[in-house]
Short mmCIF file of C-alpha atoms and ligand atoms in Angstrom, two decimals:
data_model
loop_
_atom_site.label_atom_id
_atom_site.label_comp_id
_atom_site.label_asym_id
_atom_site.label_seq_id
_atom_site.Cartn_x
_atom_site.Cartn_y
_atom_site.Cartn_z
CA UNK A 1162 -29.42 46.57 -119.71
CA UNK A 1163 -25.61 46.99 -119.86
CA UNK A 1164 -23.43 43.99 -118.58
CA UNK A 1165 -19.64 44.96 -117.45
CA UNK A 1166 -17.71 41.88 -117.03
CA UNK A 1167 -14.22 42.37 -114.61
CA UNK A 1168 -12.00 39.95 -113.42
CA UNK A 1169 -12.93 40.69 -109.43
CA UNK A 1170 -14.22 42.45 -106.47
CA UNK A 1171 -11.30 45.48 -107.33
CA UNK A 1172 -11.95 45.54 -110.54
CA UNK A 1173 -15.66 45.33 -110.34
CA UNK A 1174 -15.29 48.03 -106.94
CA UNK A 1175 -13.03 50.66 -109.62
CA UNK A 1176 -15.57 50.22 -112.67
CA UNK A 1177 -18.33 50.83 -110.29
CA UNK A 1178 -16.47 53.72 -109.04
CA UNK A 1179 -15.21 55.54 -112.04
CA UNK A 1180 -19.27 56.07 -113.02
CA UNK A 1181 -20.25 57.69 -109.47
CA UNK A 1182 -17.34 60.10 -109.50
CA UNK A 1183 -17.93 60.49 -113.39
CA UNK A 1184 -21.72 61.48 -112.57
CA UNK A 1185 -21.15 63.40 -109.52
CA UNK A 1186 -18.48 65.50 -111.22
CA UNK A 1187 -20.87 66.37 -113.96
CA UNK A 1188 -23.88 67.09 -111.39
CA UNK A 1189 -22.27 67.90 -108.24
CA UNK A 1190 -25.62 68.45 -107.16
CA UNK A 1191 -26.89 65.05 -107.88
CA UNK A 1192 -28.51 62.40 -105.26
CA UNK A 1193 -26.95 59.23 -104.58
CA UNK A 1194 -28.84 56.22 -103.49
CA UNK A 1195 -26.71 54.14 -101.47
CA UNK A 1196 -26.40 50.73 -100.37
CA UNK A 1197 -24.83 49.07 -97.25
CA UNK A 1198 -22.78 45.15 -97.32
CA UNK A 1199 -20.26 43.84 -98.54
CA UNK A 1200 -20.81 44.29 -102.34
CA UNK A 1201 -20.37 48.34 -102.44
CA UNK A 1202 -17.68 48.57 -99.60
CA UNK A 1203 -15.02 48.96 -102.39
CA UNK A 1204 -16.60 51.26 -104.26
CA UNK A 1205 -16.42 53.35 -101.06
CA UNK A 1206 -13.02 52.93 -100.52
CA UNK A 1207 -12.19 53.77 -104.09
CA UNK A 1208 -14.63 57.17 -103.36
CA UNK A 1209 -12.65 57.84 -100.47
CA UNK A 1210 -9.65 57.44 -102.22
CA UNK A 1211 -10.25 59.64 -105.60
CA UNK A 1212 -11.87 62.26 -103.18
CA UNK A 1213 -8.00 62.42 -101.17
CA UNK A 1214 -6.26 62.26 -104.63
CA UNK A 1215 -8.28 64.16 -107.12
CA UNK A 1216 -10.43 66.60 -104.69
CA UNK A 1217 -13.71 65.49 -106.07
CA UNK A 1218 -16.37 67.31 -103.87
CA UNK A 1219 -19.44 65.72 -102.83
CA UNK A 1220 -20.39 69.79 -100.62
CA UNK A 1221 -23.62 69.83 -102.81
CA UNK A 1222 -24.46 66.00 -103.19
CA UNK A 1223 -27.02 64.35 -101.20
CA UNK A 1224 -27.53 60.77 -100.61
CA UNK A 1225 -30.53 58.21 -99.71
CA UNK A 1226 -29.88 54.69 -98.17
CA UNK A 1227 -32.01 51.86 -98.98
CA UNK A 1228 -32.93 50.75 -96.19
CA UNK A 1229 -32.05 50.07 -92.22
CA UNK A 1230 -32.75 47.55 -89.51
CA UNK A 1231 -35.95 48.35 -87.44
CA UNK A 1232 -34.75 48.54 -83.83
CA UNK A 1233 -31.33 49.63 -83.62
CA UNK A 1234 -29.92 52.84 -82.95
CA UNK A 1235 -28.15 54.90 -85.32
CA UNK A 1236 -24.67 54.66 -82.71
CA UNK A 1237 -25.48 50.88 -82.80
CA UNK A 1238 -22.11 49.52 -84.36
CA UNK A 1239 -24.78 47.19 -86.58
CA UNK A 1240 -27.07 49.62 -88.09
CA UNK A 1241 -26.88 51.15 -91.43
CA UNK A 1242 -26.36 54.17 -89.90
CA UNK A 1243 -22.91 53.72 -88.64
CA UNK A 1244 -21.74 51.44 -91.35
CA UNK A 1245 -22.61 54.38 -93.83
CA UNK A 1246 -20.68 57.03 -91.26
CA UNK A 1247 -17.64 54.29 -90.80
CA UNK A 1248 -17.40 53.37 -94.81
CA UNK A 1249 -18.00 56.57 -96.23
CA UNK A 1250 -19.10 60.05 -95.26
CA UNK A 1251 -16.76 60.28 -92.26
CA UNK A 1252 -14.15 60.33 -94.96
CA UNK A 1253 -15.58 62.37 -97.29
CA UNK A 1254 -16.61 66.48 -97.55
CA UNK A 1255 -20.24 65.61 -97.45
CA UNK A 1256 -22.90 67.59 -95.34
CA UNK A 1257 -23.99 64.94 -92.65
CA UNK A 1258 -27.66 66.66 -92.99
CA UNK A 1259 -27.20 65.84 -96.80
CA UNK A 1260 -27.11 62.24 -96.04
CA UNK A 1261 -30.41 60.21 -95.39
CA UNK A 1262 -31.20 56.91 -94.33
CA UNK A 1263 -34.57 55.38 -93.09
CA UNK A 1264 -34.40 55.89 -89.24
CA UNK A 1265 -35.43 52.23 -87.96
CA UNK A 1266 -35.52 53.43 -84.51
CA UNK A 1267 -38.63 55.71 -85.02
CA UNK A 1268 -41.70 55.22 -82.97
CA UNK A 1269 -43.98 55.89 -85.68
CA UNK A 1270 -42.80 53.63 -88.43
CA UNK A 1271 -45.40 53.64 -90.95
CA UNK A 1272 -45.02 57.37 -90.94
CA UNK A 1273 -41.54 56.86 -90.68
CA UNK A 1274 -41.67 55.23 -94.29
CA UNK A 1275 -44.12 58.45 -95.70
CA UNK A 1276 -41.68 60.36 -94.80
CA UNK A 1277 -38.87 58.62 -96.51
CA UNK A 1278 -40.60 58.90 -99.89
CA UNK A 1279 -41.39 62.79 -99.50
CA UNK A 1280 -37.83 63.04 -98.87
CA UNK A 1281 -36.93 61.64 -101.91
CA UNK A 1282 -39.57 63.26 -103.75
CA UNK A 1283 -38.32 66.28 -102.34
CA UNK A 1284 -35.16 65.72 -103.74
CA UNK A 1285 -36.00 65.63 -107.16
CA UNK A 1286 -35.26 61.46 -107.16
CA UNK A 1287 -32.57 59.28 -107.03
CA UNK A 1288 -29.96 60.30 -110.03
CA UNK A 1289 -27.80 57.34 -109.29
CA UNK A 1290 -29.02 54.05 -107.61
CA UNK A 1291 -25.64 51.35 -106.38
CA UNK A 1292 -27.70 47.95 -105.89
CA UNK A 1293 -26.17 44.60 -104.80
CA UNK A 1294 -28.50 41.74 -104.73
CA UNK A 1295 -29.29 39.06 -102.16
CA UNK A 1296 -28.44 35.37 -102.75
CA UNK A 1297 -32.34 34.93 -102.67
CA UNK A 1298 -32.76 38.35 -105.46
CA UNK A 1299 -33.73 40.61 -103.03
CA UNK A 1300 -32.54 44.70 -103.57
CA UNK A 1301 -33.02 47.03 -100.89
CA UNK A 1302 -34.50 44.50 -97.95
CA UNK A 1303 -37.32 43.81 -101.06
CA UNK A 1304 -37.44 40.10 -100.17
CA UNK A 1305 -39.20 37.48 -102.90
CA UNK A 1306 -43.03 38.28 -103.59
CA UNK A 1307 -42.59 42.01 -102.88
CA UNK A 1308 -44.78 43.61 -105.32
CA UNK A 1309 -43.00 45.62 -107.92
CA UNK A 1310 -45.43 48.78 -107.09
CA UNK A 1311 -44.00 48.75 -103.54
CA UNK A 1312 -42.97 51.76 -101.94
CA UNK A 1313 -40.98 52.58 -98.99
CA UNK A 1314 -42.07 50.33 -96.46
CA UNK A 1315 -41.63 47.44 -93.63
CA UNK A 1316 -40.71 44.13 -93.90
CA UNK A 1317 -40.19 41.25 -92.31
CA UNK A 1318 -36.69 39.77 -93.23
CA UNK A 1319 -36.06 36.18 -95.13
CA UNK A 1320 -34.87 33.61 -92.72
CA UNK A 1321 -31.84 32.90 -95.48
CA UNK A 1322 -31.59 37.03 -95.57
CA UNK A 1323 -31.00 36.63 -91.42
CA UNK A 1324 -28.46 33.85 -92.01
CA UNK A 1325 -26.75 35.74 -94.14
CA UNK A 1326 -26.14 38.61 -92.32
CA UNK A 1327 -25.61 36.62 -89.35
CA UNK A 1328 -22.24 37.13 -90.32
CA UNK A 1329 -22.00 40.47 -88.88
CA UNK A 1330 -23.62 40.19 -85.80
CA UNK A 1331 -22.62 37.20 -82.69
CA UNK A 1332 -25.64 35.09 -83.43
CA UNK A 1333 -28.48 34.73 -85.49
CA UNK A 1334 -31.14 35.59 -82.67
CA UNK A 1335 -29.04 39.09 -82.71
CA UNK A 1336 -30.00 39.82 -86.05
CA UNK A 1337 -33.27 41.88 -86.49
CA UNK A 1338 -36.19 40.23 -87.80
CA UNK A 1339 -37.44 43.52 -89.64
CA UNK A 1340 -36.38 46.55 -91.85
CA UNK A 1341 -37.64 49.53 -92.91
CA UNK A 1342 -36.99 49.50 -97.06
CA UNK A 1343 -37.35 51.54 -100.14
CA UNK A 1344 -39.91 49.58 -102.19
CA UNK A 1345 -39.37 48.48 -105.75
CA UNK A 1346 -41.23 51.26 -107.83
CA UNK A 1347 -38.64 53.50 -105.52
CA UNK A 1348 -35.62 51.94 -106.51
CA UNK A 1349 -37.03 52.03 -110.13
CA UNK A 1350 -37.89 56.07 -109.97
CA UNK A 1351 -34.03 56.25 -110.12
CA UNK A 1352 -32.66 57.85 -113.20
CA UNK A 1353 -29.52 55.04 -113.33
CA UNK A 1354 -29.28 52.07 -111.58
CA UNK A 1355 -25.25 50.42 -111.32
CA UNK A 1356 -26.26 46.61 -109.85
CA UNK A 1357 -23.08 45.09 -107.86
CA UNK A 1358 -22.63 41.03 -108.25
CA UNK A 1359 -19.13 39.78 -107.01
CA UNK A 1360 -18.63 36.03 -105.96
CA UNK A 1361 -19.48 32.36 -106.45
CA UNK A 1362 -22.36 32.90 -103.75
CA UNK A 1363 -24.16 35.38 -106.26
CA UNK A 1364 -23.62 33.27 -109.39
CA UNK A 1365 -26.84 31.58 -109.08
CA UNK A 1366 -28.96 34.89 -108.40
CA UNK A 1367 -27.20 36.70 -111.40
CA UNK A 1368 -27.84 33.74 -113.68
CA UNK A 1369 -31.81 33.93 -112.68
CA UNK A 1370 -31.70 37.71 -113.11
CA UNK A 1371 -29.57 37.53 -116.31
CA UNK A 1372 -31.56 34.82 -117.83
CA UNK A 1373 -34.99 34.09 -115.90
CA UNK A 1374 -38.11 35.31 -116.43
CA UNK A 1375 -39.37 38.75 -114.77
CA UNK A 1376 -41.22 38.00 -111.32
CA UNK A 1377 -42.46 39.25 -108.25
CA UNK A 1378 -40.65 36.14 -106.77
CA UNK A 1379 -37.48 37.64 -107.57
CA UNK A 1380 -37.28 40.88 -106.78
CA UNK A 1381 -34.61 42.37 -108.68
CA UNK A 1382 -35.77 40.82 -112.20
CA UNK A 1383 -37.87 44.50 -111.75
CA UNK A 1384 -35.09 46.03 -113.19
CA UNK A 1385 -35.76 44.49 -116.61
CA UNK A 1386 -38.34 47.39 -116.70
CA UNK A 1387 -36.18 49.89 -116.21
CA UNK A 1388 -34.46 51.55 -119.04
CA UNK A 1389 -30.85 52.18 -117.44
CA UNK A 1390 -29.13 49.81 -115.28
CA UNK A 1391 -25.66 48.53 -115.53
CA UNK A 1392 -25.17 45.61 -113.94
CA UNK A 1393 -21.06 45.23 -113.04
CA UNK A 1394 -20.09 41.42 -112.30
CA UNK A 1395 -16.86 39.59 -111.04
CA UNK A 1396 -15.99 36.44 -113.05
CA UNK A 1397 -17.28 34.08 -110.30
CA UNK A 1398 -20.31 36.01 -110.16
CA UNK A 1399 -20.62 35.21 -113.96
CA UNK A 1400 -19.34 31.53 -113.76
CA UNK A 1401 -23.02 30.34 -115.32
CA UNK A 1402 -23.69 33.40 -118.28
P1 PGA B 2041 -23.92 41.79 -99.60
O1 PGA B 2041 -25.48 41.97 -99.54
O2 PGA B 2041 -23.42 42.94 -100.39
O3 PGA B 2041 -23.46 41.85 -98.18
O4 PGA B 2041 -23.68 40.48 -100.26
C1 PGA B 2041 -26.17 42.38 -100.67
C2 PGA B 2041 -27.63 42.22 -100.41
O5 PGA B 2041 -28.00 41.32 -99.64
O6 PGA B 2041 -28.41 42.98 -100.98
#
């Protein structure tokens, strides 16, 4: 595992940034897995940006989201769905059918997640993962005691996961109590894996994943297994390593 240290949320949002339009220039047929918050916003912004300045061309890329709410539409200004179309491909020269994320509103949801992973299979993989982390060490909506063989599938969301995204929705009650989510052995079929940490509110959960022991009780301590991740922190993200 390779730790970047930067200063801030720019600097850690530009690191982060040079490596997906480094990889995408070199495969401009690669996959992207994507995630949604407020940890890769940047990173989209600086996309958006190099893709006005320097023309970088996403016409043959593909992408993969993590994960969405179960029960809102994709128009619904709160899904994953829009936030993706709002933050990023509205701005960039990406085929909309290029771009996938789990559809939460689906009838059939269990067959909803089968055909998630065949998508991906179908894709030859995930060539680049982004990852942020939850407070409690979720990735993806993988909350604690996930098991690490998990595969696309739906969960039930932490209460602390629902307070913390209260923060985008009027009230708690608003927030959706499940998710459809790649599972863990997904996320780790990726080729690369960049993990996001910016803040004091993520020092704790980087320390644990930095320095405690690998468990299915903290979900993102799975990426000890895998042999490339990069894990880009902010300085108050860091203030305990
Ligand atoms: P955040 O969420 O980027 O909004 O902090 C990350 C996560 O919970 O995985």
């Amino acid at each position: 595992m390779k730790l970047v240290r930067t200063e801030n949320y720019a600097e850690m949002s530009l690191e982060a940034g040079k490596i997906i339009v480094d990889r995408v220039r070199s495969n401009p047929n690669l996959t992207l897995g994507l995630a949604t918050g407020s940890t890769p916003k940047g990173v989209y912004d600086y996309l958006i940006h190099n893709h006005k300045e320097n023309g970088t061309t996403y016409t043959n890329a593909k992408s993969v989201n993590l994960d969405e709410y179960i029960g809102l539409s994709a128009q619904d200004p709160n899904s994953y769905h829009y936030f993706m179309n709002q933050n990023l491909f509205c701005h960039l020269d990406i085929n909309e059918n290029h771009t996938h994320i789990p559809n939460g509103a689906a009838n059939l949801l269990e067959q909803e997640c089968l055909r998630y992973e065949q998508l991906i299979k179908n894709l030859g993989g995930v060539d680049l993962q982004l990852l942020g982390i939850g407070q409690n060490g979720h990735i993806g909506f993988n909350e604690p005691g996930t098991a690490f063989s998990s595969r696309t599938h739906i969960v039930t969301l932490a209460q602390n996961t629902r307070e913390a995204n209260s923060r985008f929705f009027n009230s708690l009650e608003k927030v959706p109590t499940h998710a459809i989510t790649m599972g863990i052995a997904s996320i780790l079929d990726s080729k690369e894996i960049l993990l996001l940490v910016s803040g004091e509110r993520k020092a704790e959960a980087l320390n644990k994943f930095v320095n405690g022991e690998i468990s299915e009780q903290f979900p993102a301590s799975a990426l000890k297994y895998h042999k490339n991740v990069t894990v880009i922190a902010d300085k108050d993200a860091l203030k305990y390593i």
